[in-house]
Coordinates of C-alpha atoms and ligand atoms in Angstrom, one line a residue:
M1 CA -0.1 0.3 0.3
D2 CA 2.0 3.7 -1.0
R3 CA 0.7 6.4 0.5
F4 CA -0.7 8.8 -2.5
C5 CA 1.3 11.8 -1.1
R6 CA 4.2 11.9 0.9
W7 CA 5.1 15.0 2.9
A8 CA 8.5 15.4 4.0
D9 CA 7.5 14.8 7.2
P10 CA 9.8 17.3 10.0
P11 CA 10.1 15.2 12.2
A12 CA 11.9 12.4 10.5
A13 CA 13.9 15.1 8.4
E14 CA 15.3 17.1 10.9
F15 CA 15.2 14.9 14.2
D16 CA 17.8 16.6 16.0
A17 CA 15.8 19.6 15.7
M18 CA 12.8 18.8 17.4
V19 CA 11.9 21.5 19.4
V20 CA 12.1 24.0 16.6
T21 CA 9.9 22.0 14.1
S22 CA 6.9 24.3 14.6
L23 CA 9.3 27.2 13.2
N24 CA 11.0 25.2 10.9
V25 CA 8.2 24.2 9.1
M26 CA 6.8 27.9 9.2
T27 CA 9.8 29.6 8.2
G28 CA 10.5 27.0 5.5
L29 CA 9.2 25.7 2.0
A30 CA 6.7 22.9 1.7
G31 CA 6.7 20.3 -1.2
M32 CA 5.0 17.1 -1.9
Y33 CA 5.7 14.0 -3.3
L34 CA 2.9 12.6 -5.7
I35 CA 2.3 8.7 -5.2
W36 CA 0.6 6.5 -8.0
E37 CA -0.9 3.1 -7.1
A38 CA -0.5 0.3 -9.9
E39 CA -4.4 -0.2 -9.1
E40 CA -5.3 3.4 -10.3
D41 CA -3.3 2.7 -13.8
H42 CA -6.8 2.0 -15.4
L43 CA -8.6 4.4 -13.8
L44 CA -7.2 7.1 -16.5
L45 CA -7.5 9.7 -13.7
P46 CA -6.8 13.4 -14.4
H47 CA -3.0 13.7 -14.8
G48 CA -0.6 16.1 -16.0
E49 CA -1.3 19.6 -15.7
H50 CA -4.8 18.5 -14.5
E51 CA -3.4 16.6 -11.3
V52 CA -2.8 19.8 -8.8
P53 CA -1.3 19.8 -5.1
L54 CA -3.1 21.9 -2.9
I55 CA -1.0 22.6 0.1
I56 CA -2.3 24.1 2.5
C57 CA -1.2 26.9 5.4
D58 CA -2.3 29.6 7.8
R59 CA 0.5 32.8 8.3
N60 CA 0.7 35.7 10.2
L61 CA 2.0 39.2 8.6
D62 CA 3.4 42.0 10.2
N63 CA 2.6 45.8 10.0
D64 CA 4.6 48.9 10.2
A65 CA 4.1 51.6 12.5
G66 CA 1.1 52.6 10.2
G67 CA -0.3 49.5 10.0
N68 CA 0.8 48.6 6.5
L69 CA 1.4 45.3 5.6
T70 CA 5.7 45.0 5.7
G71 CA 5.2 41.2 3.6
Q72 CA 7.2 40.1 6.9
L73 CA 6.1 36.9 8.3
L74 CA 5.1 37.2 12.2
H75 CA 5.0 34.2 14.4
K76 CA 2.6 35.4 17.6
V77 CA 1.0 32.8 20.0
A78 CA -0.8 33.5 23.0
I79 CA 0.6 33.0 26.1
L80 CA -1.4 31.3 29.0
A81 CA 0.5 31.0 31.6
T82 CA 3.8 32.0 32.5
D83 CA 3.8 30.2 35.7
P84 CA 5.4 27.3 36.8
E85 CA 6.1 27.1 33.2
K86 CA 5.3 28.7 30.1
V87 CA 2.2 27.9 28.5
T88 CA 1.5 29.3 24.8
L89 CA -1.2 28.2 22.2
P90 CA -0.1 26.9 19.2
F91 CA 0.6 29.1 16.0
T92 CA -2.6 30.2 13.9
G93 CA -2.4 32.9 10.9
P94 CA -5.2 34.8 9.7
F95 CA -4.1 34.2 6.6
T96 CA -4.3 31.4 4.5
L97 CA -2.0 29.9 1.7
I98 CA -2.8 27.4 -1.3
N99 CA 1.0 26.7 -2.5
G100 CA 2.6 29.4 -1.5
V101 CA -0.2 32.0 -2.3
I102 CA -2.4 34.0 -0.1
W103 CA -6.2 33.8 -1.5
P104 CA -5.2 32.7 -5.2
H105 CA -7.3 31.9 -7.9
F106 CA -6.9 29.3 -10.7
D107 CA -8.3 29.4 -13.9
V108 CA -9.6 25.8 -15.1
D109 CA -11.0 24.2 -18.2
A110 CA -14.7 23.0 -18.0
R111 CA -13.3 19.4 -17.3
W112 CA -12.5 17.0 -14.7
Y113 CA -9.1 17.7 -12.1
R114 CA -7.5 15.8 -9.6
F115 CA -6.1 17.6 -6.4
R116 CA -4.0 16.6 -4.0
V117 CA -5.0 18.5 -0.8
L118 CA -2.6 18.5 2.7
N119 CA -3.2 20.6 5.2
A120 CA 0.4 21.5 6.0
S121 CA -0.6 24.3 8.9
N122 CA 0.8 24.0 12.1
S123 CA -2.1 23.5 13.8
R124 CA -5.1 24.9 12.2
F125 CA -8.1 22.3 11.3
Y126 CA -10.0 23.0 8.1
T127 CA -13.2 21.9 6.8
L128 CA -13.3 22.5 3.1
Q129 CA -16.4 23.2 1.1
P130 CA -16.9 24.3 -2.5
H131 CA -19.6 27.7 -2.9
D132 CA -21.3 29.4 -5.8
E133 CA -20.9 32.6 -6.1
N134 CA -24.2 33.3 -3.9
G135 CA -22.3 31.4 -0.9
A136 CA -24.5 28.7 -1.3
V137 CA -22.6 24.9 -0.9
V138 CA -22.1 23.4 -4.1
S139 CA -23.6 19.8 -2.7
G140 CA -21.6 16.8 -3.6
A141 CA -18.6 18.5 -6.2
L142 CA -16.0 16.9 -4.2
H143 CA -15.4 13.3 -4.9
Q144 CA -12.7 11.9 -2.7
I145 CA -11.0 9.3 -4.1
G146 CA -8.4 8.6 -1.7
S147 CA -7.4 9.3 1.8
D148 CA -3.5 9.8 3.5
G149 CA -2.4 6.0 2.8
G150 CA -3.8 5.6 -0.6
L151 CA -7.3 5.2 -2.7
L152 CA -10.8 4.6 -1.1
P153 CA -12.6 1.6 -2.2
A154 CA -14.8 3.6 -4.1
P155 CA -15.4 7.5 -4.8
L156 CA -17.1 9.5 -2.2
A157 CA -19.6 12.3 -3.7
L158 CA -18.8 14.9 -0.2
D159 CA -20.0 18.6 0.4
Q160 CA -17.5 19.0 2.8
I161 CA -13.8 17.6 3.3
T162 CA -12.2 18.2 7.2
L163 CA -8.3 18.1 7.3
A164 CA -6.4 18.3 10.5
P165 CA -2.7 18.8 10.0
A166 CA -1.0 16.5 8.0
E167 CA -4.2 14.7 6.3
R168 CA -4.4 14.5 2.8
A169 CA -7.4 14.0 0.8
D170 CA -7.4 12.7 -2.8
V171 CA -9.9 14.7 -4.4
L172 CA -11.6 15.1 -7.8
I173 CA -14.1 17.9 -9.2
D174 CA -15.6 17.8 -12.5
F175 CA -16.2 21.4 -13.5
Q176 CA -18.2 21.0 -16.4
A177 CA -21.3 22.2 -14.8
F178 CA -19.3 25.5 -13.7
Q179 CA -19.0 27.1 -17.3
N180 CA -17.9 30.7 -17.0
R181 CA -18.5 30.5 -13.4
S182 CA -16.4 30.2 -10.3
L183 CA -16.2 28.1 -7.2
T184 CA -14.8 29.4 -4.1
L185 CA -12.9 27.0 -1.4
V186 CA -14.1 28.0 1.8
N187 CA -13.1 27.0 5.4
T188 CA -16.0 26.1 7.6
L189 CA -14.8 25.4 10.8
N190 CA -15.8 28.3 12.5
P191 CA -16.1 27.6 15.9
P192 CA -13.1 25.7 14.8
L193 CA -11.9 22.1 16.7
E194 CA -9.1 22.9 19.6
P195 CA -7.1 24.4 19.5
G196 CA -6.7 28.1 17.4
T197 CA -9.3 30.4 16.6
G198 CA -12.1 30.9 14.3
T199 CA -10.9 31.6 10.7
P200 CA -11.4 35.2 10.5
N201 CA -11.1 34.9 6.5
P202 CA -12.7 31.8 5.3
D203 CA -12.1 32.5 1.8
L204 CA -9.1 29.8 0.7
M205 CA -9.1 30.3 -3.1
Q206 CA -11.0 30.2 -6.0
F207 CA -11.5 28.1 -9.4
R208 CA -12.7 30.3 -12.0
V209 CA -14.0 27.7 -14.8
R210 CA -13.3 28.7 -18.9
A211 CA -16.3 28.8 -20.8
G212 CA -16.7 25.7 -23.5
A213 CA -16.9 22.1 -22.7
V214 CA -13.4 20.2 -22.4
H215 CA -13.6 16.2 -23.6
D216 CA -11.6 14.6 -21.1
G217 CA -13.1 11.1 -21.8
F218 CA -12.7 10.6 -18.0
T219 CA -15.9 8.6 -16.2
L220 CA -16.2 8.6 -12.5
P221 CA -15.6 4.7 -12.0
A222 CA -17.3 2.8 -9.2
T223 CA -14.8 1.2 -7.9
L224 CA -11.3 2.5 -7.1
S225 CA -9.8 -0.3 -5.0
P226 CA -10.4 -3.6 -5.5
S227 CA -8.0 -4.9 -2.7
F228 CA -9.1 -2.6 -0.1
V229 CA -10.3 -4.9 2.9
R230 CA -12.1 -2.5 5.9
L231 CA -10.5 -3.8 8.9
T232 CA -12.4 -4.8 12.1
H233 CA -11.5 -5.9 15.5
E234 CA -12.9 -9.5 14.9
T235 CA -11.3 -9.3 11.9
L236 CA -7.9 -8.4 12.6
P237 CA -4.8 -11.3 12.9
E238 CA -3.7 -11.8 16.1
H239 CA -2.3 -8.7 17.5
M240 CA -1.0 -6.6 20.3
H241 CA -3.2 -4.4 22.2
R242 CA -1.1 -1.2 23.7
W243 CA -2.6 2.1 25.1
L244 CA -2.2 5.7 24.8
V245 CA -3.8 8.8 26.9
L246 CA -3.6 12.2 26.0
T247 CA -3.9 14.7 28.7
L248 CA -4.1 18.4 29.8
L249 CA -2.9 18.9 33.5
A250 CA -2.8 22.2 35.0
G251 CA -0.5 24.8 34.1
K252 CA 1.2 22.2 31.5
H253 CA 1.0 21.9 27.9
P254 CA -0.4 18.7 26.7
E255 CA 0.9 15.6 26.7
M256 CA 0.7 12.2 25.2
W257 CA 1.2 9.0 27.7
E258 CA 1.7 5.6 27.4
M259 CA 0.2 3.0 29.6
V260 CA 0.3 -0.4 30.7
E261 CA -2.2 -2.4 32.1
I262 CA -2.2 -3.5 35.6
D263 CA -4.3 -5.8 37.6
Q264 CA -5.3 -3.2 40.9
P265 CA -5.2 -0.1 41.0
P266 CA -3.3 1.1 44.0
P267 CA -5.4 1.6 47.1
T268 CA -5.9 5.4 47.0
L269 CA -7.3 7.6 43.9
P270 CA -6.7 9.6 42.2
A271 CA -2.9 8.6 41.9
D272 CA -0.6 10.3 39.4
G273 CA -0.5 8.1 36.4
I274 CA -3.4 5.8 37.3
V275 CA -6.2 5.8 34.6
Q276 CA -9.3 3.8 35.4
V277 CA -11.3 3.6 32.1
T278 CA -14.9 1.6 31.8
L279 CA -15.3 -0.5 28.3
G280 CA -17.9 -0.6 26.4
D281 CA -19.0 -4.1 27.7
G282 CA -19.0 -2.5 30.9
T283 CA -15.2 -3.7 32.2
V284 CA -12.7 -1.5 34.1
K285 CA -9.5 -1.4 32.7
T286 CA -6.8 -0.2 35.1
L287 CA -3.4 1.2 33.3
R288 CA -0.4 2.7 34.1
R289 CA 1.6 5.6 32.4
V290 CA 5.0 4.1 31.5
S291 CA 6.4 7.6 29.4
R292 CA 4.8 11.1 29.1
D293 CA 7.7 12.7 27.2
F294 CA 9.6 12.3 24.2
K295 CA 13.4 12.0 26.6
D296 CA 11.6 9.0 28.2
A297 CA 12.7 5.9 27.9
V298 CA 11.3 3.6 24.8
N299 CA 8.6 1.1 25.5
F300 CA 7.0 0.2 22.6
Y301 CA 8.8 -2.8 21.0
V302 CA 6.8 -4.0 17.9
D303 CA 7.4 -7.2 15.9
Y304 CA 8.3 -7.0 12.5
N305 CA 5.0 -7.5 10.4
G306 CA 3.1 -7.5 13.8
W307 CA -0.6 -6.3 13.7
E308 CA -1.2 -4.3 16.2
Q309 CA -4.6 -2.2 17.9
W310 CA -3.1 1.2 19.6
S311 CA -6.3 3.0 22.1
I312 CA -5.9 6.3 22.2
L313 CA -8.0 7.9 24.7
N314 CA -8.5 12.1 25.2
A315 CA -9.1 12.8 28.5
S316 CA -8.7 16.6 27.6
P317 CA -10.6 19.0 25.9
V318 CA -8.2 19.3 23.4
A319 CA -8.5 17.2 19.7
H320 CA -4.7 16.4 18.8
P321 CA -4.0 14.0 15.1
I322 CA -2.3 11.5 16.2
H323 CA 0.3 10.4 13.3
I324 CA 2.0 7.0 13.1
H325 CA 5.0 6.8 11.2
L326 CA 6.1 3.8 9.1
I327 CA 2.6 2.6 8.5
Q328 CA -0.9 2.9 7.0
F329 CA -3.7 1.7 10.0
Q330 CA -7.4 2.2 10.0
A331 CA -9.7 3.9 12.4
L332 CA -11.8 1.2 13.9
S333 CA -13.8 3.0 15.9
R334 CA -14.5 6.8 17.8
D335 CA -16.3 6.2 20.7
G336 CA -17.5 9.6 23.1
Y337 CA -16.1 9.7 27.1
D338 CA -17.0 10.8 29.8
V339 CA -13.9 12.7 30.9
T340 CA -14.6 14.4 34.1
G341 CA -13.7 11.5 35.9
F342 CA -9.7 12.7 35.5
D343 CA -8.4 15.0 37.8
N344 CA -6.3 17.6 35.9
T345 CA -4.1 18.3 38.6
V346 CA -3.2 15.0 40.3
G347 CA -3.0 13.2 37.5
G348 CA -5.0 10.2 37.5
T349 CA -8.5 9.0 37.8
T350 CA -10.6 9.7 40.7
T351 CA -13.4 7.4 39.1
P352 CA -13.0 5.1 36.0
L353 CA -13.8 7.1 32.6
V354 CA -17.4 6.5 31.2
P355 CA -17.7 5.6 27.6
K356 CA -20.9 7.9 26.3
G357 CA -21.4 5.8 22.9
P358 CA -20.3 5.3 19.0
L359 CA -19.4 8.9 17.5
P360 CA -19.4 8.8 13.9
M361 CA -16.4 8.5 11.8
D362 CA -16.5 10.4 8.4
P363 CA -16.5 8.2 5.5
N364 CA -13.0 9.6 4.2
E365 CA -12.1 8.5 7.6
Q366 CA -12.3 4.7 6.7
G367 CA -9.7 4.1 4.7
W368 CA -6.2 4.0 5.1
K369 CA -4.7 6.3 6.8
D370 CA -1.5 7.7 8.9
V371 CA -2.8 10.7 10.8
I372 CA -6.5 10.4 13.0
R373 CA -8.2 12.8 14.7
V374 CA -8.5 12.4 18.4
G375 CA -11.4 15.1 20.0
G376 CA -11.2 15.9 23.1
G377 CA -13.1 13.5 25.7
Q378 CA -12.9 10.7 22.3
L379 CA -11.2 6.6 22.5
V380 CA -10.1 6.2 18.7
R381 CA -9.3 2.2 18.1
V382 CA -6.6 2.5 15.2
A383 CA -5.2 -0.9 13.6
G384 CA -2.5 -1.9 11.8
Q385 CA 0.5 -4.2 10.5
F386 CA 3.8 -2.9 11.0
A387 CA 5.7 -4.1 7.8
G388 CA 8.3 -2.5 5.9
A389 CA 11.1 -2.3 7.8
N390 CA 12.8 -2.7 11.3
G391 CA 14.6 0.1 13.3
R392 CA 13.3 3.1 14.9
Y393 CA 10.1 5.2 14.4
V394 CA 7.8 7.5 15.9
F395 CA 4.5 8.8 16.1
H396 CA 3.2 12.3 17.1
C397 CA 0.5 14.5 17.3
H398 CA 1.1 16.7 14.2
I399 CA 0.2 20.2 15.9
L400 CA 4.3 21.0 15.3
E401 CA 3.7 23.1 18.5
H402 CA 2.2 19.7 20.8
E403 CA 5.1 17.4 18.7
D404 CA 7.5 20.2 20.2
E405 CA 6.6 19.8 23.5
G406 CA 7.0 16.4 23.5
M407 CA 4.0 14.8 22.3
M408 CA 6.1 12.2 20.0
R409 CA 7.5 9.2 21.3
T410 CA 9.7 6.6 19.5
F411 CA 9.0 3.2 19.2
V412 CA 11.2 0.4 17.7
V413 CA 10.3 -2.2 15.2
M414 CA 12.2 -5.8 15.6
P415 CA 11.9 -9.2 14.2
E416 CA 9.8 -11.4 16.7
Q417 CA 13.5 -13.9 16.7
V418 CA 15.2 -11.0 18.1
M419 CA 12.9 -9.8 20.4
K420 CA 12.7 -13.0 21.8
L421 CA 16.4 -12.7 22.9
D422 CA 15.7 -9.9 24.7
R423 CA 15.5 -10.5 28.4
H424 CA 14.5 -6.5 28.8
I425 CA 11.6 -6.7 27.0
V426 CA 7.9 -8.1 28.3
D427 CA 5.1 -8.3 26.0
G428 CA 6.4 -6.2 23.7
H429 CA 6.9 -3.5 26.5
H430 CA 10.0 -2.5 28.3
P431 CA 9.2 -2.9 31.9
L432 CA 11.8 -1.1 33.7
H433 CA 11.5 2.7 33.2
P434 CA 8.0 3.6 34.9
A435 CA 7.3 7.4 34.8
Ligands
CU1 CU1 -1.7 18.0 19.8

C-alpha cells in the first residue's frame, strides 16, 4: 500500500531539531511527493496539468508603525501562563495560503481535475466546502478518491472535507457544470476544533472555470481499489493491544502518555499516572503511565510484520491529530467518553472514565490513514501491520507545537526472533522505566 502523497515529515527530516519543528515548518518551504498506485493505472484519472497539489497553510504577516503590511512573516502566539512554566497556544494565522499564495485563483477548463490536498498548517484544522458565487454549498462537488494512505474502495461524493494538520485528501472535481462561473473553496470550521481561533478570513481559493466544455474522456469509476479491505477488531489477525492517554494537566502543555495495563489500582485514587477506563462491555481497565515525554525510555517494541491495535484515549478537551510513522492504519472506532473523572491536578482518575457511545467517523476516515483526529473526550482505536522495515520510528501529535513540546515518542520494530532473545522486553514493552 503506497501513500498517495508523502509530505517530507519534519520529525523524520529534522530529528535533531525537534523542539523547533514548528518554526522550521513555518519559515521553510513545503513540498509534496505524488505517488501513484498500480490499481489506478486503468482508472484513467486526470493527470499532468490536470493533477494539482493544493498545500494549505496559515501564516501571519507583520505591520509597520502605520499599520501597513510589510510582507514579513510574523510568529505570534497567545501565552496562557508563565508560572510555573510558560504555556503557549499553537500558532494560527489569519492568512491562508494555497501553494504559497494567499487567497489565489486558479483558471481551470470545464473538465475533471484531480487535486492532492494537504493540510500543512502548524495547528489549524479546516473543513473545506465548495461555494458558488452566492455563497451556497455546491453539494456533492467534491469526489474524494483517496485518504492519507491510498485509494478509497469507491469514490465519495462529499459536500465538505475536514483535514487536521498532515491529513491528506485525494479529490476529483468536475468543472463542466460551472462554465463561465466560479467556485470558492471555503473553510467553514468556525468555531473550530480546538485549538486555535476561528478563521477570520474563511475563503481559501477560487476556481474560475473557462467557457466551453473540454472533452476529457473520463468517467468516475464505481470502484477504485478492489483490493481494499475494511478492518474490524473481530477480523484482525492475532495482534498486540496498546494504550495511549492524552492529557492536559493544570498549568502544563498537553501530554501523550504510554500506558500499560495493571491488575489492581493503588489503594488510593486519584494517583498520578493511574487511569481507569470503563469499556463498552462494562469492564474496567486500569492503566499505569510508563512514559510522558519524548525523552523517556522507549517502551513500545513491535514485532516486524506484527499487527497491533492502539487505543488512544483523550482525557482532555483538546483535539489532537495523532500520526504514526512507517505504517498505514485504519481507524476502527471512535467513542465519546465522559472524562470528568480525570483529575487534571493529580494526573489520574478519581472514578473510571465512562463511555457515552459511538461517535461517527467521516466516510473518508475509513480508508488507509496515517493521521487520525482524536477529539477531546474521545477513545479512538486504530489498527495496522508494522511491516516494511525494522528500526526506530516515531509517532506524534501533528500539531507541530505539541510535537515540539513532547507529544512525540519512539517505537522500535524488530524481528520477533530477535525480540525473544532480549530479556529486557516483556510482552512488547520495556518494563524497567516507569514514568
Ligand atoms: Cu496535539
